[in-house]
PDB file of C-alpha atoms in Angstrom:
ATOM      1  CA  LEU A   1     -82.059-170.155-199.423  1.00  0.00           C
ATOM      2  CA  ALA A   2     -79.490-170.347-202.198  1.00  0.00           C
ATOM      3  CA  PRO A   3     -77.900-167.095-203.394  1.00  0.00           C
ATOM      4  CA  GLY A   4     -80.106-165.499-206.046  1.00  0.00           C
ATOM      5  CA  ALA A   5     -83.111-167.644-205.097  1.00  0.00           C
ATOM      6  CA  ALA A   6     -86.402-166.134-203.952  1.00  0.00           C
ATOM      7  CA  PHE A   7     -89.428-167.384-202.117  1.00  0.00           C
ATOM      8  CA  ALA A   8     -92.983-166.105-201.861  1.00  0.00           C
ATOM      9  CA  PHE A   9     -95.588-166.519-199.155  1.00  0.00           C
ATOM     10  CA  ALA A  10     -98.938-165.026-198.253  1.00  0.00           C
ATOM     11  CA  VAL A  11    -100.634-164.068-195.023  1.00  0.00           C
ATOM     12  CA  GLN A  12    -103.970-162.431-194.454  1.00  0.00           C
ATOM     13  CA  LEU A  13    -103.962-158.630-194.553  1.00  0.00           C
ATOM     14  CA  PRO A  14    -105.556-157.360-191.326  1.00  0.00           C
ATOM     15  CA  ASP A  15    -108.883-155.608-191.900  1.00  0.00           C
ATOM     16  CA  LEU A  16    -109.302-153.009-189.147  1.00  0.00           C
ATOM     17  CA  ALA A  17    -113.072-152.648-189.695  1.00  0.00           C
ATOM     18  CA  TRP A  18    -113.463-156.413-189.256  1.00  0.00           C
ATOM     19  CA  LEU A  19    -111.158-156.574-186.220  1.00  0.00           C
ATOM     20  CA  ILE A  20    -113.198-154.009-184.266  1.00  0.00           C
ATOM     21  CA  ARG A  21    -116.607-155.603-184.925  1.00  0.00           C
ATOM     22  CA  ASP A  22    -118.924-156.117-181.955  1.00  0.00           C
ATOM     23  CA  PRO A  23    -117.758-159.422-180.395  1.00  0.00           C
ATOM     24  CA  THR A  24    -121.227-160.151-178.959  1.00  0.00           C
ATOM     25  CA  LYS A  25    -122.922-160.169-182.373  1.00  0.00           C
ATOM     26  CA  ARG A  26    -122.830-163.080-184.794  1.00  0.00           C
ATOM     27  CA  TRP A  27    -121.800-162.287-188.353  1.00  0.00           C
ATOM     28  CA  ALA A  28    -122.159-163.907-191.801  1.00  0.00           C
ATOM     29  CA  ARG A  29    -125.164-166.146-191.121  1.00  0.00           C
ATOM     30  CA  THR A  30    -125.170-168.604-194.010  1.00  0.00           C
ATOM     31  CA  ARG A  31    -127.397-171.616-194.622  1.00  0.00           C
ATOM     32  CA  PHE A  32    -125.713-174.785-195.877  1.00  0.00           C
ATOM     33  CA  THR A  33    -126.114-178.555-195.892  1.00  0.00           C
ATOM     34  CA  ASP A  34    -123.725-180.478-193.655  1.00  0.00           C
ATOM     35  CA  PRO A  35    -121.877-182.810-196.064  1.00  0.00           C
ATOM     36  CA  THR A  36    -121.569-185.627-193.502  1.00  0.00           C
ATOM     37  CA  THR A  37    -125.065-185.615-191.972  1.00  0.00           C
ATOM     38  CA  GLY A  38    -127.171-184.031-194.735  1.00  0.00           C
ATOM     39  CA  ARG A  39    -128.756-181.706-192.130  1.00  0.00           C
ATOM     40  CA  ALA A  40    -129.616-178.099-192.952  1.00  0.00           C
ATOM     41  CA  MET A  41    -127.386-175.843-190.853  1.00  0.00           C
ATOM     42  CA  PHE A  42    -126.611-172.196-190.224  1.00  0.00           C
ATOM     43  CA  TYR A  43    -123.011-171.020-190.075  1.00  0.00           C
ATOM     44  CA  SER A  44    -122.098-167.770-188.309  1.00  0.00           C
ATOM     45  CA  THR A  45    -119.039-166.268-186.633  1.00  0.00           C
ATOM     46  CA  ASN A  46    -117.861-163.735-184.111  1.00  0.00           C
ATOM     47  CA  HIS A  47    -114.471-162.940-182.660  1.00  0.00           C
ATOM     48  CA  ILE A  48    -112.422-161.136-180.045  1.00  0.00           C
ATOM     49  CA  TYR A  49    -109.269-159.250-181.051  1.00  0.00           C
ATOM     50  CA  ASP A  50    -106.428-158.360-178.687  1.00  0.00           C
ATOM     51  CA  PRO A  51    -104.502-155.438-180.235  1.00  0.00           C
ATOM     52  CA  VAL A  52    -101.502-155.968-177.940  1.00  0.00           C
ATOM     53  CA  SER A  53    -100.821-159.585-178.906  1.00  0.00           C
ATOM     54  CA  GLN A  54    -102.419-159.043-182.343  1.00  0.00           C
ATOM     55  CA  ILE A  55    -104.277-162.315-181.904  1.00  0.00           C
ATOM     56  CA  VAL A  56    -107.899-162.761-182.908  1.00  0.00           C
ATOM     57  CA  VAL A  57    -109.925-165.641-181.452  1.00  0.00           C
ATOM     58  CA  VAL A  58    -112.657-166.617-183.910  1.00  0.00           C
ATOM     59  CA  ARG A  59    -115.704-168.642-182.932  1.00  0.00           C
ATOM     60  CA  LEU A  60    -117.507-170.535-185.716  1.00  0.00           C
ATOM     61  CA  TYR A  61    -121.077-171.541-184.849  1.00  0.00           C
ATOM     62  CA  TYR A  62    -122.804-174.443-186.621  1.00  0.00           C
ATOM     63  CA  ASP A  63    -126.490-174.413-185.612  1.00  0.00           C
ATOM     64  CA  PRO A  64    -129.182-176.755-186.971  1.00  0.00           C
ATOM     65  CA  VAL A  65    -131.890-174.937-188.976  1.00  0.00           C
ATOM     66  CA  GLU A  66    -134.605-176.787-187.028  1.00  0.00           C
ATOM     67  CA  GLY A  67    -133.349-175.150-183.828  1.00  0.00           C
ATOM     68  CA  GLY A  68    -131.107-175.810-180.890  1.00  0.00           C
ATOM     69  CA  PRO A  69    -127.427-175.145-180.432  1.00  0.00           C
ATOM     70  CA  GLY A  70    -124.811-176.876-182.518  1.00  0.00           C
ATOM     71  CA  PRO A  71    -121.071-177.228-182.233  1.00  0.00           C
ATOM     72  CA  VAL A  72    -118.803-174.218-181.844  1.00  0.00           C
ATOM     73  CA  VAL A  73    -115.296-174.333-183.283  1.00  0.00           C
ATOM     74  CA  THR A  74    -112.665-171.909-181.955  1.00  0.00           C
ATOM     75  CA  LEU A  75    -109.496-170.911-183.747  1.00  0.00           C
ATOM     76  CA  SER A  76    -106.782-168.333-183.147  1.00  0.00           C
ATOM     77  CA  GLN A  77    -105.040-166.233-185.772  1.00  0.00           C
ATOM     78  CA  ARG A  78    -102.026-163.941-185.406  1.00  0.00           C
ATOM     79  CA  LYS A  79    -102.403-160.810-187.523  1.00  0.00           C
ATOM     80  CA  PHE A  80     -99.329-159.321-189.235  1.00  0.00           C
ATOM     81  CA  PHE A  81     -99.434-155.734-190.468  1.00  0.00           C
ATOM     82  CA  PRO A  82     -97.345-154.957-193.596  1.00  0.00           C
ATOM     83  CA  ALA A  83     -94.614-152.832-191.958  1.00  0.00           C
ATOM     84  CA  GLU A  84     -94.222-155.340-189.120  1.00  0.00           C
ATOM     85  CA  LEU A  85     -93.941-158.233-191.560  1.00  0.00           C
ATOM     86  CA  GLU A  86     -91.219-156.447-193.511  1.00  0.00           C
ATOM     87  CA  GLY A  87     -89.323-155.855-190.245  1.00  0.00           C
ATOM     88  CA  LEU A  88     -89.575-159.536-189.312  1.00  0.00           C
ATOM     89  CA  ILE A  89     -88.258-160.505-192.736  1.00  0.00           C
ATOM     90  CA  ALA A  90     -85.290-158.119-192.329  1.00  0.00           C
ATOM     91  CA  HIS A  91     -84.569-159.470-188.842  1.00  0.00           C
ATOM     92  CA  ALA A  92     -84.384-162.958-190.359  1.00  0.00           C
ATOM     93  CA  GLY A  93     -81.653-161.804-192.761  1.00  0.00           C
ATOM     94  CA  MET A  94     -83.978-161.524-195.732  1.00  0.00           C
ATOM     95  CA  ARG A  95     -85.323-158.613-197.743  1.00  0.00           C
ATOM     96  CA  VAL A  96     -88.609-158.010-199.485  1.00  0.00           C
ATOM     97  CA  ILE A  97     -88.153-157.589-203.237  1.00  0.00           C
ATOM     98  CA  ASP A  98     -91.867-157.376-204.157  1.00  0.00           C
ATOM     99  CA  ARG A  99     -95.218-157.380-202.445  1.00  0.00           C
ATOM    100  CA  TYR A 100     -98.701-157.913-203.855  1.00  0.00           C
ATOM    101  CA  GLY A 101    -102.314-158.193-202.776  1.00  0.00           C
ATOM    102  CA  ASP A 102    -102.701-161.687-204.281  1.00  0.00           C
ATOM    103  CA  PHE A 103    -100.852-164.354-206.276  1.00  0.00           C
ATOM    104  CA  SER A 104    -102.124-162.772-209.526  1.00  0.00           C
ATOM    105  CA  PHE A 105     -99.752-159.839-208.840  1.00  0.00           C
ATOM    106  CA  GLY A 106    -102.597-157.480-207.886  1.00  0.00           C
ATOM    107  CA  PRO A 107    -101.541-154.394-205.923  1.00  0.00           C
ATOM    108  CA  LEU A 108    -101.306-154.471-202.144  1.00  0.00           C
ATOM    109  CA  VAL A 109    -104.038-152.010-201.204  1.00  0.00           C
ATOM    110  CA  GLY A 110    -106.253-151.641-198.154  1.00  0.00           C
ATOM    111  CA  SER A 111    -109.057-153.636-199.790  1.00  0.00           C
ATOM    112  CA  ALA A 112    -106.810-156.673-200.468  1.00  0.00           C
ATOM    113  CA  GLU A 113    -107.492-159.797-198.399  1.00  0.00           C
ATOM    114  CA  SER A 114    -103.911-161.052-198.560  1.00  0.00           C
ATOM    115  CA  GLN A 115    -100.411-159.741-198.588  1.00  0.00           C
ATOM    116  CA  VAL A 116     -98.009-161.736-200.738  1.00  0.00           C
ATOM    117  CA  LEU A 117     -94.313-161.125-200.138  1.00  0.00           C
ATOM    118  CA  VAL A 118     -91.516-162.154-202.469  1.00  0.00           C
ATOM    119  CA  CYS A 119     -88.255-162.298-200.523  1.00  0.00           C
ATOM    120  CA  GLU A 120     -84.598-163.078-201.002  1.00  0.00           C
ATOM    121  CA  ARG A 121     -81.623-163.481-198.742  1.00  0.00           C
ATOM    122  CA  ALA A 122     -80.166-160.076-197.931  1.00  0.00           C
ATOM    123  CA  PRO A 123     -76.575-159.453-199.031  1.00  0.00           C
ATOM    124  CA  ALA A 124     -74.037-160.221-196.336  1.00  0.00           C
ATOM    125  CA  ARG A 125     -72.883-157.190-194.395  1.00  0.00           C
ATOM    126  CA  ARG A 126     -69.250-156.315-194.739  1.00  0.00           C
ATOM    127  CA  LYS A 127     -67.320-156.336-191.511  1.00  0.00           C
ATOM    128  CA  LEU A 128     -65.544-153.151-190.610  1.00  0.00           C
ATOM    129  CA  PRO A 129     -61.795-153.431-190.072  1.00  0.00           C
ATOM    130  CA  THR A 130     -60.796-153.497-186.422  1.00  0.00           C
TER     131      THR A 130
END
């Protein structure tokens, strides 16, 4: 990153209430039409969260409305909490100059879905004389 330049990026803000949901229950059952087959489907999810690794494994279920099981897609997401993310940025020789809850410059509050960080290269540390 050139001196004086900045960059911005976003990651999902962890939602503790969502992370501790019952992993045996399916959530967000939504009816939709599969765009490739035209079949009526139900979409639902559940997940398992490991607080040590901070990884959530999400299962997305796609079940036909007329019955029977459909495909299940699994994905993994690493969750980054705000203080941890700032520490990682500092460890990389950068510093956070602003943070927001979205790219419209909304505040970073507990109800935000995202955390947007604007960062710059940290000033070089002066070496102490030996």
